[in-house]
mmCIF file of C-alpha atoms in Angstrom:
data_model
loop_
_atom_site.group_PDB
_atom_site.id
_atom_site.type_symbol
_atom_site.label_atom_id
_atom_site.label_comp_id
_atom_site.label_asym_id
_atom_site.label_seq_id
_atom_site.Cartn_x
_atom_site.Cartn_y
_atom_site.Cartn_z
ATOM 1 C CA MET A 1 -10.196 -9.908 -16.766
ATOM 2 C CA PRO A 2 -11.225 -6.280 -16.105
ATOM 3 C CA MET A 3 -9.015 -4.036 -13.898
ATOM 4 C CA LYS A 4 -10.253 -3.916 -10.078
ATOM 5 C CA GLY A 5 -11.451 -0.954 -8.305
ATOM 6 C CA ARG A 6 -12.141 2.785 -9.266
ATOM 7 C CA PHE A 7 -8.449 3.849 -9.659
ATOM 8 C CA PRO A 8 -6.799 0.680 -10.497
ATOM 9 C CA VAL A 9 -3.527 2.673 -11.022
ATOM 10 C CA ARG A 10 -3.323 2.627 -7.303
ATOM 11 C CA ARG A 11 -2.485 -1.023 -7.492
ATOM 12 C CA THR A 12 0.325 -0.751 -9.913
ATOM 13 C CA LEU A 13 4.078 -1.320 -8.584
ATOM 14 C CA GLN A 14 5.212 1.859 -10.379
ATOM 15 C CA TYR A 15 2.609 4.170 -8.477
ATOM 16 C CA LEU A 16 3.466 2.397 -5.158
ATOM 17 C CA SER A 17 7.080 2.873 -5.462
ATOM 18 C CA GLN A 18 6.577 6.543 -6.266
ATOM 19 C CA GLY A 19 5.550 7.128 -2.669
ATOM 20 C CA ASP A 20 8.475 9.035 -0.879
ATOM 21 C CA VAL A 21 7.241 8.819 2.620
ATOM 22 C CA VAL A 22 9.718 6.343 4.462
ATOM 23 C CA PHE A 23 8.999 6.526 8.437
ATOM 24 C CA LYS A 24 11.779 6.607 10.874
ATOM 25 C CA SER A 25 12.164 3.325 12.618
ATOM 26 C CA SER A 26 10.578 4.713 15.834
ATOM 27 C CA VAL A 27 7.005 4.957 14.335
ATOM 28 C CA LYS A 28 5.036 1.891 14.958
ATOM 29 C CA VAL A 29 1.451 2.778 14.575
ATOM 30 C CA MET A 30 -0.413 5.316 12.435
ATOM 31 C CA THR A 31 -4.070 6.070 13.034
ATOM 32 C CA VAL A 32 -6.309 7.994 10.711
ATOM 33 C CA ASN A 33 -9.650 9.497 12.055
ATOM 34 C CA TYR A 34 -11.688 10.835 9.321
ATOM 35 C CA ASN A 35 -15.313 11.465 8.185
ATOM 36 C CA THR A 36 -16.895 9.954 4.951
ATOM 37 C CA ALA A 37 -18.911 13.284 4.328
ATOM 38 C CA GLY A 38 -18.225 17.002 4.752
ATOM 39 C CA GLN A 39 -15.970 19.409 2.755
ATOM 40 C CA LEU A 40 -13.380 19.638 5.572
ATOM 41 C CA SER A 41 -12.685 15.934 5.480
ATOM 42 C CA GLU A 42 -12.067 15.983 1.768
ATOM 43 C CA GLY A 43 -8.221 16.114 1.991
ATOM 44 C CA ALA A 44 -8.274 13.415 4.608
ATOM 45 C CA ARG A 45 -10.303 11.183 2.237
ATOM 46 C CA LYS A 46 -8.206 11.662 -0.549
ATOM 47 C CA PHE A 47 -5.146 11.091 1.535
ATOM 48 C CA VAL A 48 -6.495 7.663 2.676
ATOM 49 C CA PHE A 49 -7.602 6.767 -0.733
ATOM 50 C CA PHE A 50 -4.495 7.762 -2.584
ATOM 51 C CA ASN A 51 -1.494 8.093 -0.476
ATOM 52 C CA ILE A 52 -1.929 5.440 2.223
ATOM 53 C CA PRO A 53 -1.291 2.593 -0.165
ATOM 54 C CA GLN A 54 2.133 4.149 -1.007
ATOM 55 C CA ILE A 55 3.001 4.711 2.458
ATOM 56 C CA GLN A 56 2.185 1.290 3.497
ATOM 57 C CA TYR A 57 4.286 -0.256 0.563
ATOM 58 C CA LYS A 58 7.235 1.696 1.744
ATOM 59 C CA ASN A 59 6.595 0.764 5.382
ATOM 60 C CA PRO A 60 5.384 -2.713 5.549
ATOM 61 C CA TRP A 61 6.004 -2.932 9.316
ATOM 62 C CA VAL A 62 4.024 0.106 10.328
ATOM 63 C CA GLN A 63 0.336 -0.728 11.459
ATOM 64 C CA ILE A 64 -2.126 1.727 9.743
ATOM 65 C CA MET A 65 -5.612 2.048 11.187
ATOM 66 C CA LEU A 66 -8.462 3.880 9.718
ATOM 67 C CA PHE A 67 -11.577 5.163 11.895
ATOM 68 C CA ARG A 68 -14.523 6.411 10.200
ATOM 69 C CA ASN A 69 -17.049 9.092 11.484
ATOM 70 C CA MET A 70 -16.094 8.836 15.021
ATOM 71 C CA THR A 71 -14.889 12.318 15.629
ATOM 72 C CA PRO A 72 -16.212 15.630 14.143
ATOM 73 C CA SER A 73 -13.062 16.835 12.717
ATOM 74 C CA PRO A 74 -10.179 14.647 10.981
ATOM 75 C CA PHE A 75 -6.750 14.033 12.338
ATOM 76 C CA LEU A 76 -3.723 11.655 12.247
ATOM 77 C CA ARG A 77 -1.975 10.189 15.178
ATOM 78 C CA PHE A 78 1.465 8.542 15.354
ATOM 79 C CA TYR A 79 2.436 6.206 18.080
ATOM 80 C CA LEU A 80 6.170 5.945 18.363
ATOM 81 C CA ASP A 81 8.155 3.193 20.219
ATOM 82 C CA SER A 82 8.978 5.662 23.067
ATOM 83 C CA GLY A 83 5.286 5.878 24.032
ATOM 84 C CA GLU A 84 5.127 9.326 22.537
ATOM 85 C CA GLN A 85 1.993 10.268 20.393
ATOM 86 C CA VAL A 86 2.244 12.817 17.843
ATOM 87 C CA LEU A 87 -1.197 14.419 16.586
ATOM 88 C CA VAL A 88 -1.443 15.992 13.372
ATOM 89 C CA ASP A 89 -4.582 18.095 12.537
ATOM 90 C CA VAL A 90 -5.573 17.686 8.920
ATOM 91 C CA GLU A 91 -8.815 19.617 8.886
ATOM 92 C CA ASP A 92 -9.079 21.837 5.838
ATOM 93 C CA LYS A 93 -5.816 20.475 4.145
ATOM 94 C CA THR A 94 -5.391 18.977 0.669
ATOM 95 C CA ASN A 95 -3.900 15.336 0.537
ATOM 96 C CA LYS A 96 -0.581 16.793 -0.890
ATOM 97 C CA GLU A 97 -0.142 18.985 2.158
ATOM 98 C CA ILE A 98 -0.811 16.233 4.580
ATOM 99 C CA THR A 99 1.839 14.151 2.868
ATOM 100 C CA GLU A 100 4.309 16.804 2.840
ATOM 101 C CA HIS A 101 3.728 17.631 6.536
ATOM 102 C CA VAL A 102 4.062 13.971 7.461
ATOM 103 C CA LYS A 103 7.210 13.430 5.484
ATOM 104 C CA LYS A 104 8.662 16.633 7.170
ATOM 105 C CA ILE A 105 8.041 15.631 10.867
ATOM 106 C CA LEU A 106 8.404 11.863 10.690
ATOM 107 C CA GLY A 107 9.726 10.773 7.456
ATOM 108 C CA LYS A 108 13.373 9.812 6.692
ATOM 109 C CA ASN A 109 15.115 12.644 4.907
ATOM 110 C CA LYS A 110 16.971 12.252 1.593
ATOM 111 C CA GLU A 111 20.468 11.985 2.932
ATOM 112 C CA MET A 112 19.478 9.070 5.509
ATOM 113 C CA LEU A 113 17.865 7.224 2.725
ATOM 114 C CA GLU A 114 20.903 7.600 0.521
ATOM 115 C CA ARG A 115 23.222 6.628 3.312
ATOM 116 C CA GLU A 116 21.203 3.336 3.946
ATOM 117 C CA GLU A 117 21.136 2.691 0.227
ATOM 118 C CA ARG A 118 24.922 3.012 0.197
ATOM 119 C CA GLU A 119 25.146 0.681 3.181
ATOM 120 C CA ARG A 120 23.046 -1.928 1.446
ATOM 121 C CA LYS A 121 25.367 -1.721 -1.706
ATOM 122 C CA LYS A 122 28.508 -2.261 0.439
ATOM 123 C CA LEU A 123 27.130 -5.886 1.379
ATOM 124 C CA SER A 124 27.477 -7.230 -2.124
ATOM 125 C CA HIS A 125 30.270 -6.688 -4.785
ATOM 126 C CA PRO A 126 28.908 -6.038 -8.234
ATOM 127 C CA ALA A 127 31.917 -7.425 -9.989
ATOM 128 C CA THR A 128 31.585 -10.979 -8.719
ATOM 129 C CA PHE A 129 29.729 -13.459 -10.664
ATOM 130 C CA GLY A 130 27.898 -16.620 -9.453
ATOM 131 C CA PRO A 131 24.326 -17.963 -8.663
ATOM 132 C CA LYS A 132 21.628 -15.481 -9.555
ATOM 133 C CA LYS A 133 20.401 -15.263 -5.979
ATOM 134 C CA TYR A 134 23.675 -13.616 -4.797
ATOM 135 C CA HIS A 135 25.336 -11.961 -7.828
ATOM 136 C CA LEU A 136 24.157 -9.923 -10.744
ATOM 137 C CA ARG A 137 25.723 -12.264 -13.501
ATOM 138 C CA GLU A 138 26.060 -16.073 -13.627
ATOM 139 C CA CYS A 139 28.930 -16.542 -15.961
ATOM 140 C CA MET A 140 32.011 -14.714 -16.961
ATOM 141 C CA CYS A 141 30.750 -14.660 -20.389
ATOM 142 C CA GLU A 142 28.047 -12.230 -19.439
ATOM 143 C CA ILE A 143 30.480 -9.523 -18.387
ATOM 144 C CA GLU A 144 31.028 -6.942 -20.894
ATOM 145 C CA GLY A 145 34.650 -6.892 -22.162
ATOM 146 C CA GLN A 146 35.156 -10.526 -21.583
ATOM 147 C CA VAL A 147 34.989 -13.410 -24.218
ATOM 148 C CA PRO A 148 31.393 -14.088 -25.213
ATOM 149 C CA CYS A 149 29.782 -17.097 -24.497
ATOM 150 C CA PRO A 150 30.683 -19.875 -27.188
ATOM 151 C CA ALA A 151 27.066 -20.892 -27.157
ATOM 152 C CA PHE A 152 26.320 -17.800 -29.275
ATOM 153 C CA VAL A 153 29.364 -16.771 -30.750
ATOM 154 C CA PRO A 154 31.890 -19.407 -31.804
ATOM 155 C CA LEU A 155 35.453 -19.060 -30.397
ATOM 156 C CA PRO A 156 38.278 -18.156 -32.758
ATOM 157 C CA LYS A 157 40.303 -21.230 -33.958
ATOM 158 C CA GLU A 158 43.206 -20.254 -31.784
ATOM 159 C CA MET A 159 41.310 -20.577 -28.446
ATOM 160 C CA ARG A 160 40.040 -23.860 -29.284
ATOM 161 C CA GLY A 161 41.654 -27.071 -27.493
ATOM 162 C CA LYS A 162 41.068 -29.048 -30.675
ATOM 163 C CA TYR A 163 43.150 -26.552 -32.839
ATOM 164 C CA LYS A 164 45.828 -26.430 -30.143
ATOM 165 C CA ALA A 165 46.172 -30.043 -29.989
ATOM 166 C CA ALA A 166 46.241 -30.337 -33.741
ATOM 167 C CA MET A 167 49.022 -27.766 -33.866
ATOM 168 C CA LYS A 168 50.838 -29.428 -31.222
ATOM 169 C CA ASN A 169 50.640 -33.029 -33.087
ATOM 170 C CA GLU A 170 51.769 -31.352 -36.225
ATOM 171 C CA ALA A 171 54.612 -29.861 -34.823
ATOM 172 C CA MET B 1 34.705 -57.094 -56.112
ATOM 173 C CA ALA B 2 36.299 -59.401 -53.667
ATOM 174 C CA PRO B 3 39.179 -56.781 -52.712
ATOM 175 C CA ARG B 4 36.423 -54.111 -52.546
ATOM 176 C CA GLY B 5 34.446 -56.299 -50.291
ATOM 177 C CA SER B 6 37.473 -57.002 -48.076
ATOM 178 C CA LEU B 7 38.325 -53.166 -47.868
ATOM 179 C CA LEU B 8 34.882 -52.629 -46.697
ATOM 180 C CA LEU B 9 35.095 -55.167 -44.165
ATOM 181 C CA LEU B 10 38.432 -53.651 -43.133
ATOM 182 C CA ALA B 11 36.836 -50.126 -42.888
ATOM 183 C CA LEU B 12 34.050 -51.488 -40.757
ATOM 184 C CA LEU B 13 36.438 -53.262 -38.541
ATOM 185 C CA LEU B 14 38.263 -49.954 -38.118
ATOM 186 C CA LEU B 15 35.457 -47.998 -37.407
ATOM 187 C CA SER B 16 34.253 -50.399 -34.614
ATOM 188 C CA CYS B 17 37.505 -50.359 -33.119
ATOM 189 C CA ALA B 18 37.731 -46.587 -33.315
ATOM 190 C CA LEU B 19 34.535 -46.085 -31.451
ATOM 191 C CA PRO B 20 35.137 -47.686 -28.113
ATOM 192 C CA ARG B 21 33.710 -44.438 -26.513
ATOM 193 C CA ALA B 22 30.312 -45.141 -27.775
ATOM 194 C CA ARG B 23 27.530 -45.134 -25.129
ATOM 195 C CA GLY B 24 26.261 -48.501 -26.298
ATOM 196 C CA GLN B 25 28.648 -50.601 -23.914
ATOM 197 C CA HIS B 26 27.692 -52.962 -21.152
ATOM 198 C CA TRP B 27 27.243 -51.170 -17.863
ATOM 199 C CA SER B 28 29.462 -53.629 -16.158
ATOM 200 C CA HIS B 29 32.555 -53.089 -18.237
ATOM 201 C CA GLY B 30 33.399 -49.471 -17.586
ATOM 202 C CA TRP B 31 35.463 -48.797 -20.691
ATOM 203 C CA TYR B 32 34.738 -45.189 -20.948
ATOM 204 C CA PRO B 33 37.181 -42.859 -19.239
ATOM 205 C CA GLY B 34 36.767 -42.983 -15.534
ATOM 206 C CA GLY B 35 35.017 -46.282 -15.716
ATOM 207 C CA LYS B 36 31.896 -47.208 -13.988
ATOM 208 C CA ARG B 37 32.181 -44.261 -11.525
ATOM 209 C CA ASP B 38 32.281 -41.410 -14.292
ATOM 210 C CA LEU B 39 28.648 -41.506 -14.920
ATOM 211 C CA ARG B 40 27.560 -37.932 -15.146
ATOM 212 C CA THR B 41 23.745 -37.406 -15.249
ATOM 213 C CA PRO B 42 22.327 -35.260 -18.321
ATOM 214 C CA ALA B 43 21.232 -32.782 -15.481
ATOM 215 C CA ASN B 44 25.041 -31.910 -15.199
ATOM 216 C CA LEU B 45 25.327 -31.834 -11.546
ATOM 217 C CA PRO B 46 27.726 -29.398 -9.941
ATOM 218 C CA ALA B 47 31.218 -30.665 -9.324
ATOM 219 C CA TRP B 48 30.811 -30.776 -5.560
ATOM 220 C CA ALA B 49 27.612 -32.931 -5.671
ATOM 221 C CA PRO B 50 28.135 -36.672 -4.663
ATOM 222 C CA ARG B 51 27.514 -39.055 -7.557
ATOM 223 C CA ALA B 52 25.302 -41.952 -6.607
ATOM 224 C CA VAL B 53 26.138 -45.289 -8.156
ATOM 225 C CA PRO B 54 23.003 -47.369 -8.845
ATOM 226 C CA ALA B 55 23.276 -50.414 -6.503
ATOM 227 C CA ARG B 56 20.695 -52.683 -8.598
ATOM 228 C CA GLY B 57 22.279 -53.034 -11.972
ATOM 229 C CA ARG B 58 20.597 -55.994 -13.858
ATOM 230 C CA LYS B 59 17.333 -56.504 -12.139
ATOM 231 C CA THR B 60 14.285 -54.286 -11.403
ATOM 232 C CA ARG B 61 12.874 -53.563 -8.043
ATOM 233 C CA TYR B 62 10.119 -56.055 -8.544
ATOM 234 C CA ASP B 63 12.207 -59.237 -9.475
ATOM 235 C CA PRO B 64 12.400 -61.898 -6.975
ATOM 236 C CA PRO B 65 15.881 -62.597 -5.201
ATOM 237 C CA ALA B 66 17.935 -65.478 -6.635
ATOM 238 C CA LYS B 67 17.857 -69.051 -5.168
ATOM 239 C CA SER B 68 21.234 -68.882 -3.872
ATOM 240 C CA LYS B 69 20.001 -66.058 -1.473
ATOM 241 C CA ALA B 70 17.188 -68.167 -0.001
ATOM 242 C CA GLY B 71 18.710 -68.973 3.336
ATOM 243 C CA ARG B 72 20.536 -65.539 3.565
ATOM 244 C CA VAL B 73 20.339 -63.724 6.846
ATOM 245 C CA LYS B 74 21.104 -60.182 6.813
ATOM 246 C CA LEU B 75 22.811 -59.041 9.858
ATOM 247 C CA PRO B 76 23.813 -55.599 10.700
ATOM 248 C CA PRO B 77 27.465 -54.699 10.896
ATOM 249 C CA PRO B 78 29.115 -56.074 14.389
ATOM 250 C CA VAL B 79 29.595 -53.129 16.732
ATOM 251 C CA ASP B 80 31.604 -53.339 19.865
ATOM 252 C CA PRO B 81 29.363 -51.925 22.710
ATOM 253 C CA GLU B 82 32.081 -50.170 24.853
ATOM 254 C CA GLU B 83 33.689 -48.697 21.877
ATOM 255 C CA LEU B 84 30.169 -47.425 20.713
ATOM 256 C CA LEU B 85 29.450 -46.033 24.034
ATOM 257 C CA VAL B 86 32.797 -44.255 24.272
ATOM 258 C CA VAL B 87 32.398 -42.863 20.815
ATOM 259 C CA LEU B 88 28.976 -41.861 21.089
ATOM 260 C CA GLU B 89 29.900 -39.842 24.269
ATOM 261 C CA ARG B 90 32.642 -38.286 22.657
ATOM 262 C CA TYR B 91 30.796 -37.182 19.704
ATOM 263 C CA ARG B 92 27.928 -35.896 21.946
ATOM 264 C CA GLN B 93 30.315 -33.735 23.982
ATOM 265 C CA HIS B 94 32.124 -32.567 20.864
ATOM 266 C CA ARG B 95 28.952 -31.478 19.421
ATOM 267 C CA LEU B 96 27.528 -29.891 22.526
ATOM 268 C CA VAL B 97 30.647 -27.529 22.734
ATOM 269 C CA LEU B 98 30.545 -26.665 19.165
ATOM 270 C CA SER B 99 26.932 -25.661 19.029
ATOM 271 C CA ALA B 100 27.482 -23.849 22.181
ATOM 272 C CA LEU B 101 30.556 -21.927 20.907
ATOM 273 C CA ARG B 102 28.455 -21.130 17.606
ATOM 274 C CA ALA B 103 25.465 -19.907 19.655
ATOM 275 C CA GLU B 104 27.892 -17.675 21.727
ATOM 276 C CA PHE B 105 29.525 -16.078 18.551
ATOM 277 C CA ARG B 106 26.219 -15.555 16.997
ATOM 278 C CA ALA B 107 24.792 -13.791 20.039
ATOM 279 C CA GLU B 108 27.725 -11.765 20.125
ATOM 280 C CA VAL B 109 27.565 -10.762 16.542
ATOM 281 C CA LEU B 110 23.884 -9.788 16.928
ATOM 282 C CA GLN B 111 24.545 -7.825 20.056
ATOM 283 C CA ARG B 112 27.384 -5.745 18.292
ATOM 284 C CA LYS B 113 24.919 -5.152 15.456
ATOM 285 C CA ARG B 114 22.084 -3.928 17.729
ATOM 286 C CA GLU B 115 24.326 -1.703 19.665
ATOM 287 C CA GLU B 116 25.690 -0.162 16.563
ATOM 288 C CA ARG B 117 22.129 0.516 15.205
ATOM 289 C CA LEU B 118 20.988 2.004 18.593
ATOM 290 C CA ALA B 119 24.031 4.197 18.739
ATOM 291 C CA ALA B 120 23.234 5.339 15.365
ATOM 292 C CA GLN B 121 19.584 6.285 16.372
ATOM 293 C CA GLY B 122 19.770 7.642 19.785
ATOM 294 C CA SER B 123 22.524 10.166 19.295
ATOM 295 C CA ALA B 124 21.941 13.582 20.515
ATOM 296 C CA GLU B 125 21.501 15.327 17.362
ATOM 297 C CA GLU B 126 18.797 13.156 16.375
ATOM 298 C CA LEU B 127 16.818 13.684 19.540
ATOM 299 C CA GLU B 128 17.356 17.377 19.127
ATOM 300 C CA GLU B 129 16.122 17.162 15.596
ATOM 301 C CA HIS B 130 13.036 15.206 16.545
ATOM 302 C CA ARG B 131 12.310 17.669 19.345
ATOM 303 C CA ARG B 132 12.374 20.529 16.874
ATOM 304 C CA LEU B 133 10.183 18.801 14.505
ATOM 305 C CA MET B 134 7.662 17.938 17.182
ATOM 306 C CA ALA B 135 7.636 21.612 18.164
ATOM 307 C CA TRP B 136 6.947 22.692 14.600
ATOM 308 C CA ASN B 137 4.237 20.144 14.399
ATOM 309 C CA GLU B 138 2.703 21.685 17.583
ATOM 310 C CA GLU B 139 2.921 25.189 15.852
ATOM 311 C CA GLU B 140 1.186 23.943 12.789
ATOM 312 C CA ASN B 141 -1.434 22.419 15.036
ATOM 313 C CA ALA B 142 -1.956 25.727 16.868
ATOM 314 C CA ARG B 143 -2.240 27.680 13.617
ATOM 315 C CA GLN B 144 -4.725 25.069 12.394
ATOM 316 C CA ARG B 145 -6.732 25.380 15.740
ATOM 317 C CA ALA B 146 -6.530 29.282 15.089
ATOM 318 C CA ARG B 147 -8.099 28.972 11.549
ATOM 319 C CA ARG B 148 -10.666 26.550 12.776
ATOM 320 C CA GLU B 149 -11.768 28.786 15.709
ATOM 321 C CA GLU B 150 -11.878 31.741 13.234
ATOM 322 C CA ARG B 151 -14.111 29.784 10.855
ATOM 323 C CA LEU B 152 -16.381 28.572 13.519
ATOM 324 C CA ARG B 153 -16.776 32.127 14.892
ATOM 325 C CA LYS B 154 -17.607 33.423 11.489
ATOM 326 C CA GLU B 155 -20.182 30.547 10.933
ATOM 327 C CA GLU B 156 -21.920 31.480 14.311
ATOM 328 C CA GLU B 157 -22.014 35.192 13.302
ATOM 329 C CA GLU B 158 -23.578 34.348 10.061
ATOM 330 C CA GLN B 159 -26.081 32.031 11.845
ATOM 331 C CA LYS B 160 -26.980 34.901 14.322
ATOM 332 C CA ARG B 161 -27.330 37.339 11.541
ATOM 333 C CA ARG B 162 -29.705 35.213 9.637
ATOM 334 C CA LYS B 163 -31.852 34.453 12.774
ATOM 335 C CA LEU B 164 -32.127 38.313 13.200
ATOM 336 C CA GLU B 165 -33.119 38.648 9.741
ATOM 337 C CA ILE B 166 -35.821 36.076 9.883
ATOM 338 C CA ALA B 167 -37.149 37.466 13.200
ATOM 339 C CA GLU B 168 -37.181 40.946 11.678
ATOM 340 C CA LYS B 169 -39.055 39.570 8.684
ATOM 341 C CA GLN B 170 -41.489 37.750 10.995
ATOM 342 C CA ALA B 171 -42.087 40.912 13.000
ATOM 343 C CA ARG B 172 -42.868 42.918 10.001
ATOM 344 C CA LYS B 173 -45.333 40.438 8.615
ATOM 345 C CA MET B 174 -47.066 40.374 12.147
ATOM 346 C CA GLU B 175 -47.208 44.109 11.843
ATOM 347 C CA ALA B 176 -48.613 44.261 8.372
ATOM 348 C CA PHE B 177 -51.171 41.599 9.405
ATOM 349 C CA VAL B 178 -52.179 43.492 12.636
ATOM 350 C CA GLU B 179 -52.599 46.620 10.625
ATOM 351 C CA GLU B 180 -54.884 45.087 8.033
ATOM 352 C CA LYS B 181 -57.018 43.486 10.708
ATOM 353 C CA GLU B 182 -57.198 47.001 12.572
ATOM 354 C CA LYS B 183 -58.382 48.467 9.250
ATOM 355 C CA GLU B 184 -60.957 45.983 8.847
ATOM 356 C CA VAL B 185 -62.307 46.444 12.339
ATOM 357 C CA LEU B 186 -62.369 50.360 12.027
ATOM 358 C CA GLN B 187 -64.369 49.767 8.735
ATOM 359 C CA LEU B 188 -66.713 47.618 10.388
ATOM 360 C CA GLN B 189 -67.361 49.952 12.980
ATOM 361 C CA GLU B 190 -68.009 52.524 10.647
ATOM 362 C CA GLU B 191 -70.486 50.607 8.811
ATOM 363 C CA ALA B 192 -72.131 49.566 12.201
ATOM 364 C CA LYS B 193 -73.287 53.029 12.509
ATOM 365 C CA ASN B 194 -75.636 52.356 9.642
ATOM 366 C CA PHE B 195 -76.782 48.983 10.622
ATOM 367 C CA ILE B 196 -80.437 48.348 11.086
ATOM 368 C CA THR B 197 -81.122 47.175 14.663
ATOM 369 C CA PRO B 198 -84.318 46.024 15.988
ATOM 370 C CA GLU B 199 -84.795 49.572 17.622
ATOM 371 C CA ASN B 200 -84.573 51.694 14.708
ATOM 372 C CA LEU B 201 -86.137 49.174 12.250
ATOM 373 C CA GLU B 202 -89.616 51.031 12.245
ATOM 374 C CA ALA B 203 -87.806 54.336 11.621
ATOM 375 C CA ARG B 204 -85.714 53.054 8.943
ATOM 376 C CA ILE B 205 -88.670 51.468 7.155
ATOM 377 C CA GLU B 206 -90.539 54.706 7.356
ATOM 378 C CA GLU B 207 -87.602 56.517 6.141
ATOM 379 C CA CYS B 208 -87.276 54.286 2.803
ATOM 380 C CA LEU B 209 -90.805 54.401 2.234
ATOM 381 C CA ASP B 210 -90.735 58.197 2.413
ATOM 382 C CA ASN B 211 -87.627 58.524 -0.062
ATOM 383 C CA PRO B 212 -88.107 56.182 -2.917
ATOM 384 C CA ARG B 213 -85.027 55.738 -5.014
ATOM 385 C CA ASN B 214 -84.806 55.212 -8.625
ATOM 386 C CA TYR B 215 -82.038 52.674 -9.448
ATOM 387 C CA ASN B 216 -82.849 52.496 -13.217
ATOM 388 C CA PHE B 217 -80.424 54.751 -15.141
ATOM 389 C CA ALA B 218 -78.391 54.675 -18.309
ATOM 390 C CA ILE B 219 -74.846 55.755 -18.474
ATOM 391 C CA ASP B 220 -72.830 56.767 -21.506
ATOM 392 C CA LYS B 221 -69.407 55.637 -22.324
ATOM 393 C CA ASP B 222 -67.792 58.175 -19.871
ATOM 394 C CA GLY B 223 -69.815 56.731 -17.072
ATOM 395 C CA ARG B 224 -72.160 59.826 -16.490
ATOM 396 C CA ILE B 225 -75.713 59.198 -15.962
ATOM 397 C CA VAL B 226 -77.542 60.099 -18.844
ATOM 398 C CA LYS B 227 -81.180 59.160 -18.556
ATOM 399 C CA ARG B 228 -83.416 58.301 -15.631
ATOM 400 C CA THR B 229 -86.665 56.511 -15.947
ATOM 401 C CA VAL B 230 -89.670 58.294 -14.389
ATOM 402 C CA LEU B 231 -90.610 56.771 -10.839
ATOM 403 C CA SER B 232 -94.010 55.668 -11.172
#
């Protein structure tokens, strides 16, 4: 089965998770107006083609709408939940510049992201073991430094109930 | 031979006695530890799972019931209606209260979480930060606007210049054309002086007849007339 699309790398998880624009929770809708022809819209077109999948992957609850050939110059518009609208002019900018700009004004910065990550980590304790859904490891034998699973490495004689019982009977 | 055979028999007997734990027992006897109720399925259920005992036993689902059960009437267990009413009512109230309490606690927890989230969001410094970023965005937009206006202005100038050039070229072409035409007209005027009109026709004919011209001549390589024939 051949790969789909002109740049199928855009569909890989690795590429998508490399996107670093995570919007603040007040951003609800993002609208992109751009033109399909013309040198001035080139950056906007590249942005739509390469960077919007990454943004949508990181912000699944933000609605993104694209409008083609409706205005003479390209721009982005963000609708926040307070009703505020933020206009970003992207004429004559490369797609990298556009992402940097957007990240600066409406993206969560690094320390916020790290803080959230830490909060998430606090909810679960990594040292416990149990069902795979809630813990990292299922059995104590998987933890490093503990007795390995007797299914793979037989237990030493002294730990086996059979031996212990035999010893007790002997004595 | 005979003691060997008896020994063998003894060994077999011992073996059979020593294997009471074999799974080949009858289901109704319950000899293995725990009895009938210790049936652990091969799926190895977790310890907290209820173990169901099969109620059918000997017969399959499709065997007919025994003849002794021909006149059997299966009745539901007897119930005291007053007791039933009382018990049901009590249970209903208990469950009502419990579910109300649970809903109450759940709502409280959610409320607290929401408040915490809002407090984290709408703090003063965050708003300040937001406003600063929006101001920066406005500046950026203004810069972009300036750049765009500059570009448009340049384009307009360029276009005007081009138009001017074209107009000039056009004008020059027109001029040249006009000049040419003028020259032609002048030349024609000049020649018109020598035209033969009906008035001076007679005079011109007389003139020609009076001055015969000789058009036969030879030229050498340098273009000079060398010889002329004699006019006859």
